[in-house]
PDB file of C-alpha atoms and ligand atoms in Angstrom:
ATOM      1  CA  MET R  11       8.698 -17.898  -2.552  1.00 92.00           C
ATOM      2  CA  ILE R  12       8.209 -14.781  -0.443  1.00 96.00           C
ATOM      3  CA  SER R  13       4.712 -13.461  -1.127  1.00 97.00           C
ATOM      4  CA  ILE R  14       3.448 -10.729   1.140  1.00 98.00           C
ATOM      5  CA  ILE R  15       0.388  -8.551   1.663  1.00 98.00           C
ATOM      6  CA  LEU R  16       0.885  -5.319   3.615  1.00 98.00           C
ATOM      7  CA  LEU R  17      -2.363  -4.294   5.299  1.00 98.00           C
ATOM      8  CA  GLY R  18      -2.839  -0.980   7.076  1.00 97.00           C
ATOM      9  CA  ALA R  19      -4.816   2.254   7.137  1.00 97.00           C
ATOM     10  CA  PRO R  20      -3.931   5.248   4.967  1.00 97.00           C
ATOM     11  CA  GLY R  21      -0.607   6.560   6.280  1.00 95.00           C
ATOM     12  CA  ALA R  22       0.258   3.371   8.217  1.00 97.00           C
ATOM     13  CA  GLY R  23       3.540   3.121   6.291  1.00 96.00           C
ATOM     14  CA  LYS R  24       2.695   0.491   3.669  1.00 97.00           C
ATOM     15  CA  GLY R  25       4.577   2.235   0.858  1.00 95.00           C
ATOM     16  CA  THR R  26       7.565   3.225   3.031  1.00 94.00           C
ATOM     17  CA  ASN R  27       8.097  -0.287   4.454  1.00 97.00           C
ATOM     18  CA  ALA R  28       7.249  -1.947   1.124  1.00 97.00           C
ATOM     19  CA  LYS R  29      10.201  -0.223  -0.558  1.00 95.00           C
ATOM     20  CA  ARG R  30      12.576  -1.473   2.178  1.00 96.00           C
ATOM     21  CA  ILE R  31      11.224  -5.034   2.176  1.00 97.00           C
ATOM     22  CA  CYS R  32      11.287  -5.313  -1.629  1.00 97.00           C
ATOM     23  CA  ALA R  33      14.859  -4.010  -1.839  1.00 96.00           C
ATOM     24  CA  HIS R  34      15.976  -6.437   0.893  1.00 96.00           C
ATOM     25  CA  TYR R  35      14.263  -9.550  -0.509  1.00 97.00           C
ATOM     26  CA  ASN R  36      14.512  -8.520  -4.174  1.00 97.00           C
ATOM     27  CA  ILE R  37      10.821  -8.954  -4.960  1.00 97.00           C
ATOM     28  CA  PRO R  38       8.508  -6.694  -7.017  1.00 98.00           C
ATOM     29  CA  HIS R  39       6.513  -4.001  -5.193  1.00 97.00           C
ATOM     30  CA  ILE R  40       2.922  -4.035  -6.444  1.00 98.00           C
ATOM     31  CA  SER R  41       0.989  -0.990  -5.260  1.00 98.00           C
ATOM     32  CA  THR R  42      -2.489  -0.568  -6.713  1.00 98.00           C
ATOM     33  CA  GLY R  43      -2.475   3.089  -5.578  1.00 96.00           C
ATOM     34  CA  ASP R  44       0.770   3.684  -7.528  1.00 95.00           C
ATOM     35  CA  MET R  45      -0.662   1.862 -10.585  1.00 97.00           C
ATOM     36  CA  PHE R  46      -3.733   4.089 -10.529  1.00 97.00           C
ATOM     37  CA  ARG R  47      -1.651   7.251 -10.075  1.00 94.00           C
ATOM     38  CA  GLU R  48       0.536   6.245 -13.034  1.00 94.00           C
ATOM     39  CA  ALA R  49      -2.607   5.716 -15.159  1.00 97.00           C
ATOM     40  CA  ILE R  50      -3.922   9.129 -14.054  1.00 95.00           C
ATOM     41  CA  LYS R  51      -0.606  10.761 -14.998  1.00 93.00           C
ATOM     42  CA  ASN R  52      -0.728   9.103 -18.435  1.00 96.00           C
ATOM     43  CA  LYS R  53      -4.395  10.123 -18.898  1.00 97.00           C
ATOM     44  CA  THR R  54      -5.470   6.584 -19.849  1.00 97.00           C
ATOM     45  CA  PRO R  55      -9.157   5.458 -19.661  1.00 96.00           C
ATOM     46  CA  LEU R  56      -8.254   3.515 -16.462  1.00 96.00           C
ATOM     47  CA  GLY R  57      -6.727   6.686 -15.046  1.00 97.00           C
ATOM     48  CA  GLU R  58      -9.850   8.696 -15.803  1.00 97.00           C
ATOM     49  CA  LEU R  59     -12.066   6.138 -14.083  1.00 97.00           C
ATOM     50  CA  ALA R  60      -9.741   5.748 -11.081  1.00 97.00           C
ATOM     51  CA  SER R  61      -9.405   9.493 -10.642  1.00 97.00           C
ATOM     52  CA  SER R  62     -13.155   9.932 -10.215  1.00 97.00           C
ATOM     53  CA  TYR R  63     -13.008   7.688  -7.126  1.00 98.00           C
ATOM     54  CA  ILE R  64      -9.562   8.534  -5.697  1.00 97.00           C
ATOM     55  CA  SER R  65     -10.228  12.282  -5.671  1.00 96.00           C
ATOM     56  CA  LYS R  66     -13.219  11.624  -3.388  1.00 96.00           C
ATOM     57  CA  GLY R  67     -11.323   9.162  -1.181  1.00 97.00           C
ATOM     58  CA  LEU R  68     -13.510   6.261  -2.368  1.00 98.00           C
ATOM     59  CA  LEU R  69     -12.372   2.796  -3.432  1.00 98.00           C
ATOM     60  CA  VAL R  70     -12.096   2.009  -7.135  1.00 98.00           C
ATOM     61  CA  PRO R  71     -14.618  -0.755  -8.028  1.00 98.00           C
ATOM     62  CA  ASP R  72     -13.494  -4.319  -7.257  1.00 98.00           C
ATOM     63  CA  GLU R  73     -13.760  -5.709 -10.796  1.00 96.00           C
ATOM     64  CA  VAL R  74     -11.392  -3.051 -12.155  1.00 97.00           C
ATOM     65  CA  THR R  75      -8.831  -3.501  -9.368  1.00 98.00           C
ATOM     66  CA  ILE R  76      -8.940  -7.320  -9.361  1.00 98.00           C
ATOM     67  CA  GLY R  77      -8.349  -7.429 -13.156  1.00 97.00           C
ATOM     68  CA  LEU R  78      -5.376  -5.122 -12.823  1.00 97.00           C
ATOM     69  CA  VAL R  79      -3.755  -7.192 -10.060  1.00 97.00           C
ATOM     70  CA  LYS R  80      -4.387 -10.509 -11.816  1.00 97.00           C
ATOM     71  CA  GLU R  81      -2.635  -9.237 -14.928  1.00 97.00           C
ATOM     72  CA  ARG R  82       0.314  -7.963 -12.878  1.00 97.00           C
ATOM     73  CA  LEU R  83       0.685 -11.164 -10.824  1.00 97.00           C
ATOM     74  CA  SER R  84       0.770 -13.217 -14.041  1.00 96.00           C
ATOM     75  CA  LYS R  85       4.058 -11.582 -15.052  1.00 97.00           C
ATOM     76  CA  GLU R  86       7.231 -13.610 -14.792  1.00 96.00           C
ATOM     77  CA  ASP R  87       8.945 -11.395 -12.207  1.00 96.00           C
ATOM     78  CA  CYS R  88       6.332 -12.531  -9.635  1.00 96.00           C
ATOM     79  CA  LEU R  89       7.521 -16.149  -9.883  1.00 93.00           C
ATOM     80  CA  LYS R  90      10.139 -15.510  -7.183  1.00 90.00           C
ATOM     81  CA  GLY R  91       7.645 -13.679  -4.960  1.00 96.00           C
ATOM     82  CA  TYR R  92       5.950 -10.314  -4.660  1.00 98.00           C
ATOM     83  CA  LEU R  93       4.644  -7.738  -2.202  1.00 98.00           C
ATOM     84  CA  LEU R  94       1.120  -6.341  -2.497  1.00 98.00           C
ATOM     85  CA  ASP R  95       0.698  -2.829  -1.052  1.00 98.00           C
ATOM     86  CA  GLY R  96      -2.905  -1.592  -0.868  1.00 97.00           C
ATOM     87  CA  PHE R  97      -4.470  -4.769  -2.271  1.00 98.00           C
ATOM     88  CA  PRO R  98      -6.706  -6.478  -1.223  1.00 98.00           C
ATOM     89  CA  ARG R  99      -8.886  -3.807   0.341  1.00 98.00           C
ATOM     90  CA  THR R 100     -12.259  -5.537   0.414  1.00 98.00           C
ATOM     91  CA  ILE R 101     -13.440  -9.083   1.213  1.00 98.00           C
ATOM     92  CA  PRO R 102     -14.354  -9.745  -2.478  1.00 98.00           C
ATOM     93  CA  GLN R 103     -10.802  -8.636  -3.471  1.00 98.00           C
ATOM     94  CA  ALA R 104      -9.299 -10.975  -0.850  1.00 98.00           C
ATOM     95  CA  GLU R 105     -11.437 -13.897  -2.037  1.00 97.00           C
ATOM     96  CA  ALA R 106     -10.487 -13.206  -5.664  1.00 98.00           C
ATOM     97  CA  LEU R 107      -6.805 -13.062  -4.667  1.00 98.00           C
ATOM     98  CA  THR R 108      -7.068 -16.446  -2.946  1.00 97.00           C
ATOM     99  CA  GLU R 109      -8.420 -17.895  -6.218  1.00 97.00           C
ATOM    100  CA  ILE R 110      -5.819 -16.097  -8.367  1.00 97.00           C
ATOM    101  CA  GLY R 111      -3.019 -17.368  -6.068  1.00 96.00           C
ATOM    102  CA  LYS R 112      -4.220 -20.973  -6.517  1.00 96.00           C
ATOM    103  CA  GLU R 113      -4.694 -20.622 -10.258  1.00 96.00           C
ATOM    104  CA  LEU R 114      -1.214 -19.154 -10.809  1.00 94.00           C
ATOM    105  CA  SER R 115       0.506 -21.185  -8.036  1.00 93.00           C
ATOM    106  CA  ARG R 116       1.504 -17.914  -6.401  1.00 94.00           C
ATOM    107  CA  GLU R 117      -0.300 -17.999  -3.083  1.00 95.00           C
ATOM    108  CA  VAL R 118       0.252 -15.428  -0.349  1.00 96.00           C
ATOM    109  CA  ASN R 119       2.443 -16.576   2.559  1.00 95.00           C
ATOM    110  CA  TYR R 120       2.499 -13.570   4.887  1.00 97.00           C
ATOM    111  CA  VAL R 121      -0.184 -11.000   5.614  1.00 98.00           C
ATOM    112  CA  ILE R 122       1.353  -8.225   7.706  1.00 98.00           C
ATOM    113  CA  ASN R 123      -0.910  -5.653   9.345  1.00 98.00           C
ATOM    114  CA  ILE R 124       0.870  -2.377  10.136  1.00 98.00           C
ATOM    115  CA  ASP R 125      -0.895  -1.014  13.196  1.00 97.00           C
ATOM    116  CA  VAL R 126      -0.894   2.784  13.819  1.00 97.00           C
ATOM    117  CA  PRO R 127      -3.312   4.856  15.972  1.00 95.00           C
ATOM    118  CA  GLU R 128      -5.606   7.212  14.093  1.00 92.00           C
ATOM    119  CA  GLU R 129      -4.252  10.523  15.436  1.00 90.00           C
ATOM    120  CA  ILE R 130      -0.791   9.629  14.110  1.00 95.00           C
ATOM    121  CA  LEU R 131      -2.239   8.703  10.708  1.00 94.00           C
ATOM    122  CA  VAL R 132      -3.699  12.194  10.240  1.00 93.00           C
ATOM    123  CA  ASP R 133      -0.358  13.860  11.016  1.00 93.00           C
ATOM    124  CA  ARG R 134       1.507  11.480   8.689  1.00 94.00           C
ATOM    125  CA  ILE R 135      -0.855  12.006   5.764  1.00 95.00           C
ATOM    126  CA  CYS R 136      -0.998  15.786   6.065  1.00 93.00           C
ATOM    127  CA  GLY R 137       2.835  16.009   6.373  1.00 94.00           C
ATOM    128  CA  ARG R 138       3.658  13.539   3.621  1.00 95.00           C
ATOM    129  CA  ARG R 139       5.490  14.591   0.479  1.00 96.00           C
ATOM    130  CA  VAL R 140       6.324  12.276  -2.413  1.00 94.00           C
ATOM    131  CA  CYS R 141       8.868  12.469  -5.215  1.00 94.00           C
ATOM    132  CA  LYS R 142       7.167  13.351  -8.504  1.00 91.00           C
ATOM    133  CA  SER R 143       9.745  11.282 -10.425  1.00 91.00           C
ATOM    134  CA  CYS R 144      10.460   8.118  -8.411  1.00 89.00           C
ATOM    135  CA  GLY R 145       7.604   8.095  -5.853  1.00 88.00           C
ATOM    136  CA  ALA R 146       9.896   7.959  -2.758  1.00 90.00           C
ATOM    137  CA  PRO R 147       7.922   9.052   0.331  1.00 91.00           C
ATOM    138  CA  TYR R 148       9.021  11.765   2.822  1.00 94.00           C
ATOM    139  CA  HIS R 149       7.493  13.579   5.764  1.00 94.00           C
ATOM    140  CA  VAL R 150       8.018  17.273   6.496  1.00 94.00           C
ATOM    141  CA  LYS R 151       8.859  16.543  10.160  1.00 93.00           C
ATOM    142  CA  ASN R 152       9.518  12.797  10.594  1.00 89.00           C
ATOM    143  CA  MET R 153      11.479  12.125   7.403  1.00 91.00           C
ATOM    144  CA  PRO R 154      12.563  15.366   5.782  1.00 96.00           C
ATOM    145  CA  PRO R 155      14.733  15.252   2.638  1.00 96.00           C
ATOM    146  CA  LYS R 156      18.340  16.459   2.923  1.00 97.00           C
ATOM    147  CA  VAL R 157      17.561  19.410   0.622  1.00 96.00           C
ATOM    148  CA  GLU R 158      14.094  20.936   1.049  1.00 94.00           C
ATOM    149  CA  GLY R 159      11.695  20.064  -1.791  1.00 95.00           C
ATOM    150  CA  LYS R 160      14.156  17.661  -3.496  1.00 97.00           C
ATOM    151  CA  CYS R 161      14.286  13.855  -3.477  1.00 97.00           C
ATOM    152  CA  ASP R 162      17.400  12.387  -1.807  1.00 96.00           C
ATOM    153  CA  LEU R 163      17.420   9.494  -4.275  1.00 95.00           C
ATOM    154  CA  CYS R 164      16.900  11.115  -7.664  1.00 96.00           C
ATOM    155  CA  GLY R 165      16.738  14.893  -7.101  1.00 96.00           C
ATOM    156  CA  GLY R 166      13.094  14.976  -8.306  1.00 96.00           C
ATOM    157  CA  GLU R 167      10.573  17.556  -7.083  1.00 97.00           C
ATOM    158  CA  LEU R 168       8.672  16.696  -3.888  1.00 97.00           C
ATOM    159  CA  VAL R 169       4.906  17.235  -4.099  1.00 96.00           C
ATOM    160  CA  GLN R 170       1.797  16.585  -2.008  1.00 95.00           C
ATOM    161  CA  ARG R 171      -0.644  13.925  -3.201  1.00 93.00           C
ATOM    162  CA  LYS R 172      -4.037  15.396  -4.244  1.00 91.00           C
ATOM    163  CA  ASP R 173      -5.903  13.055  -1.857  1.00 94.00           C
ATOM    164  CA  ASP R 174      -3.664  14.030   1.104  1.00 94.00           C
ATOM    165  CA  ASN R 175      -5.925  16.626   2.673  1.00 92.00           C
ATOM    166  CA  GLU R 176      -8.060  16.355   5.830  1.00 89.00           C
ATOM    167  CA  GLU R 177     -11.395  16.198   3.998  1.00 92.00           C
ATOM    168  CA  THR R 178     -10.477  13.394   1.581  1.00 95.00           C
ATOM    169  CA  LEU R 179      -8.635  11.585   4.376  1.00 95.00           C
ATOM    170  CA  LYS R 180     -11.938  11.392   6.323  1.00 95.00           C
ATOM    171  CA  ALA R 181     -13.509   9.476   3.410  1.00 97.00           C
ATOM    172  CA  ARG R 182     -10.412   7.267   3.049  1.00 97.00           C
ATOM    173  CA  LEU R 183     -10.465   6.358   6.742  1.00 97.00           C
ATOM    174  CA  SER R 184     -14.172   5.617   6.584  1.00 97.00           C
ATOM    175  CA  GLU R 185     -13.600   3.315   3.556  1.00 98.00           C
ATOM    176  CA  TYR R 186     -10.758   1.681   5.503  1.00 97.00           C
ATOM    177  CA  HIS R 187     -12.869   0.958   8.617  1.00 97.00           C
ATOM    178  CA  HIS R 188     -15.863  -0.203   6.624  1.00 98.00           C
ATOM    179  CA  ASN R 189     -14.231  -2.288   3.877  1.00 98.00           C
ATOM    180  CA  THR R 190     -10.601  -3.079   4.697  1.00 98.00           C
ATOM    181  CA  GLU R 191     -10.404  -3.623   8.465  1.00 97.00           C
ATOM    182  CA  PRO R 192     -12.547  -6.813   8.163  1.00 97.00           C
ATOM    183  CA  LEU R 193      -9.613  -8.363   6.263  1.00 98.00           C
ATOM    184  CA  VAL R 194      -7.712  -8.638   9.552  1.00 97.00           C
ATOM    185  CA  ASN R 195     -10.183 -11.288  10.738  1.00 97.00           C
ATOM    186  CA  TYR R 196     -10.363 -12.871   7.274  1.00 97.00           C
ATOM    187  CA  TYR R 197      -6.607 -13.549   7.288  1.00 97.00           C
ATOM    188  CA  LYS R 198      -6.564 -14.456  10.994  1.00 97.00           C
ATOM    189  CA  GLY R 199      -9.022 -17.198  10.051  1.00 96.00           C
ATOM    190  CA  LEU R 200      -6.578 -18.428   7.380  1.00 94.00           C
ATOM    191  CA  ASN R 201      -3.683 -18.404   9.914  1.00 94.00           C
ATOM    192  CA  LYS R 202      -1.690 -15.982   7.824  1.00 95.00           C
ATOM    193  CA  LEU R 203      -1.898 -12.793   9.870  1.00 98.00           C
ATOM    194  CA  TYR R 204       1.024 -11.034  11.594  1.00 98.00           C
ATOM    195  CA  THR R 205       0.756  -7.613  13.244  1.00 98.00           C
ATOM    196  CA  VAL R 206       3.579  -5.096  13.674  1.00 98.00           C
ATOM    197  CA  ASN R 207       3.666  -1.813  15.579  1.00 98.00           C
ATOM    198  CA  GLY R 208       3.924   0.796  12.801  1.00 98.00           C
ATOM    199  CA  VAL R 209       4.779   3.618  15.237  1.00 97.00           C
ATOM    200  CA  LYS R 210       8.332   2.339  15.746  1.00 96.00           C
ATOM    201  CA  PRO R 211      11.309   3.889  13.945  1.00 95.00           C
ATOM    202  CA  LEU R 212      11.751   2.329  10.510  1.00 95.00           C
ATOM    203  CA  ASP R 213      14.939   0.343  11.322  1.00 96.00           C
ATOM    204  CA  GLU R 214      13.331  -1.275  14.372  1.00 97.00           C
ATOM    205  CA  LEU R 215      10.253  -2.038  12.309  1.00 97.00           C
ATOM    206  CA  MET R 216      12.449  -3.648   9.637  1.00 97.00           C
ATOM    207  CA  SER R 217      13.935  -5.995  12.283  1.00 97.00           C
ATOM    208  CA  ASP R 218      10.411  -7.002  13.307  1.00 98.00           C
ATOM    209  CA  LEU R 219       9.504  -7.578   9.662  1.00 98.00           C
ATOM    210  CA  ASN R 220      12.650  -9.647   9.061  1.00 97.00           C
ATOM    211  CA  ALA R 221      11.827 -11.772  12.085  1.00 97.00           C
ATOM    212  CA  ILE R 222       8.472 -12.604  10.476  1.00 97.00           C
ATOM    213  CA  ILE R 223       9.608 -13.068   6.877  1.00 95.00           C
ATOM    214  CA  GLY R 224      13.177 -14.320   7.301  1.00 82.00           C
TER     215      GLY R 224
HETATM  216  P1  AP5 B 316      -3.004   4.096  -1.753  1.00 70.20           P
HETATM  217  O1  AP5 B 316      -2.021   4.785  -2.582  1.00 70.20           O
HETATM  218  O2  AP5 B 316      -2.816   2.654  -1.448  1.00 70.20           O
HETATM  219  O3  AP5 B 316      -3.195   4.959  -0.413  1.00 70.20           O
HETATM  220  P2  AP5 B 316      -3.558   4.548   1.103  1.00 70.20           P
HETATM  221  O4  AP5 B 316      -3.960   3.158   1.384  1.00 70.20           O
HETATM  222  O5  AP5 B 316      -4.521   5.611   1.520  1.00 70.20           O
HETATM  223  O6  AP5 B 316      -2.216   4.594   1.823  1.00 70.20           O
HETATM  224  P3  AP5 B 316      -1.129   5.680   1.698  1.00 70.20           P
HETATM  225  O7  AP5 B 316      -0.316   5.485   0.452  1.00 70.20           O
HETATM  226  O8  AP5 B 316      -1.745   7.022   1.898  1.00 70.20           O
HETATM  227  O9  AP5 B 316      -0.256   5.378   3.006  1.00 70.20           O
HETATM  228  P4  AP5 B 316       0.891   4.314   3.262  1.00 70.20           P
HETATM  229  O10 AP5 B 316       0.391   3.294   4.204  1.00 70.20           O
HETATM  230  O11 AP5 B 316       1.513   3.855   1.978  1.00 70.20           O
HETATM  231  O12 AP5 B 316       1.911   5.260   4.049  1.00 70.20           O
HETATM  232  P5  AP5 B 316       3.350   5.829   3.641  1.00 70.20           P
HETATM  233  O13 AP5 B 316       4.357   4.739   3.654  1.00 70.20           O
HETATM  234  O14 AP5 B 316       3.289   6.686   2.429  1.00 70.20           O
HETATM  235  O15 AP5 B 316      -4.453   4.260  -2.398  1.00 70.20           O
HETATM  236  C1  AP5 B 316      -4.880   5.513  -2.865  1.00 70.20           C
HETATM  237  C2  AP5 B 316      -6.287   5.388  -3.434  1.00 70.20           C
HETATM  238  O16 AP5 B 316      -6.288   4.494  -4.564  1.00 70.20           O
HETATM  239  C3  AP5 B 316      -7.340   4.782  -2.473  1.00 70.20           C
HETATM  240  O17 AP5 B 316      -7.911   5.779  -1.642  1.00 70.20           O
HETATM  241  C4  AP5 B 316      -8.351   4.202  -3.478  1.00 70.20           C
HETATM  242  O18 AP5 B 316      -9.175   5.223  -3.989  1.00 70.20           O
HETATM  243  C5  AP5 B 316      -7.473   3.691  -4.599  1.00 70.20           C
HETATM  244  N1  AP5 B 316      -7.089   2.272  -4.405  1.00 70.20           N
HETATM  245  C6  AP5 B 316      -5.820   1.786  -4.188  1.00 70.20           C
HETATM  246  N2  AP5 B 316      -5.853   0.447  -4.035  1.00 70.20           N
HETATM  247  C7  AP5 B 316      -7.170   0.068  -4.157  1.00 70.20           C
HETATM  248  C8  AP5 B 316      -7.821  -1.178  -4.060  1.00 70.20           C
HETATM  249  N3  AP5 B 316      -7.159  -2.326  -3.794  1.00 70.20           N
HETATM  250  N4  AP5 B 316      -9.184  -1.199  -4.238  1.00 70.20           N
HETATM  251  C9  AP5 B 316      -9.870  -0.056  -4.499  1.00 70.20           C
HETATM  252  N5  AP5 B 316      -9.292   1.167  -4.570  1.00 70.20           N
HETATM  253  C10 AP5 B 316      -7.953   1.234  -4.412  1.00 70.20           C
HETATM  254  O19 AP5 B 316       3.633   6.722   4.941  1.00 70.20           O
HETATM  255  C11 AP5 B 316       2.842   7.879   5.235  1.00 70.20           C
HETATM  256  C12 AP5 B 316       3.709   8.962   5.836  1.00 70.20           C
HETATM  257  O20 AP5 B 316       4.194   8.555   7.119  1.00 70.20           O
HETATM  258  C13 AP5 B 316       4.959   9.301   5.005  1.00 70.20           C
HETATM  259  O21 AP5 B 316       5.155  10.678   5.051  1.00 70.20           O
HETATM  260  C14 AP5 B 316       6.080   8.559   5.714  1.00 70.20           C
HETATM  261  O22 AP5 B 316       7.295   9.245   5.530  1.00 70.20           O
HETATM  262  C15 AP5 B 316       5.610   8.566   7.169  1.00 70.20           C
HETATM  263  N6  AP5 B 316       6.014   7.343   7.918  1.00 70.20           N
HETATM  264  C16 AP5 B 316       5.829   6.062   7.520  1.00 70.20           C
HETATM  265  N7  AP5 B 316       6.281   5.204   8.433  1.00 70.20           N
HETATM  266  C17 AP5 B 316       6.801   5.937   9.454  1.00 70.20           C
HETATM  267  C18 AP5 B 316       7.412   5.637  10.687  1.00 70.20           C
HETATM  268  N8  AP5 B 316       7.619   4.354  11.097  1.00 70.20           N
HETATM  269  N9  AP5 B 316       7.792   6.649  11.503  1.00 70.20           N
HETATM  270  C19 AP5 B 316       7.591   7.932  11.114  1.00 70.20           C
HETATM  271  N10 AP5 B 316       7.002   8.300   9.966  1.00 70.20           N
HETATM  272  C20 AP5 B 316       6.608   7.313   9.124  1.00 70.20           C
HETATM  273 MG1   MG B 317       1.117   4.142  -0.074  1.00 70.20          MG
END
């Protein structure tokens, strides 16, 4: 079973690399951020709650997020493996995941930290565009679509995420340093941590990732 956590700051490339890894290894891509955005789009009670945190760049409370991930990991498609993008993000989430993994016999094998310096993160977040229909990520300079404003994959409209502005990003980075960065040591202690240089071009990065996973 290939079970992976992608760790990294906002804009490190978790979503971009997750899509490539999941297509290559044929495992489900579980992104808590995407799950919350879907709930916001559908105006569900979860979406309303999540939106009040996400719009300020704050983390959604642990009990809500842990419940959501537990339910998702229980599904049959995770039997062959899975990739978690954006979860866990706090020590209590990581501890809960360790327990869930044991309970469901779906423990995490690889924790991959995508390392990117902060000045690059700001540029990536402010230049990011995402497809409104399929969620594919682009960047106005680094990864422009073939036709401006249109998704290469499905032709959907490219939009900017509401939390992708400098002010909200400051809060997201502060949450990252305070709550999520300690997970690097947590997983080092469990002998599961690998680090990759997230500044490299995507194909080179994919070779590094394959060397770890494959
Ligand atoms: P989430 O959606 O997870 O956002 P995030 O962690 O802030 O990360 P991003 O999605 O912004 O960045 P990414 O690492 O995926 O980068 P990407 O691949 O797009 O979470 C959003 C919010 O939901 C949180 O703030 C929180 O409120 C809530 N939430 C989610 N999970 C939670 C949890 N577990 N607990 C509590 N709250 C939670 O790449 C960025 C840009 O860079 C793109 O434009 C891309 O094209 C470009 N790029 C990527 N890689 C490269 C490269 N190698 N070279 C050049 N450009 C690149
Ligand atoms: Mg993402």
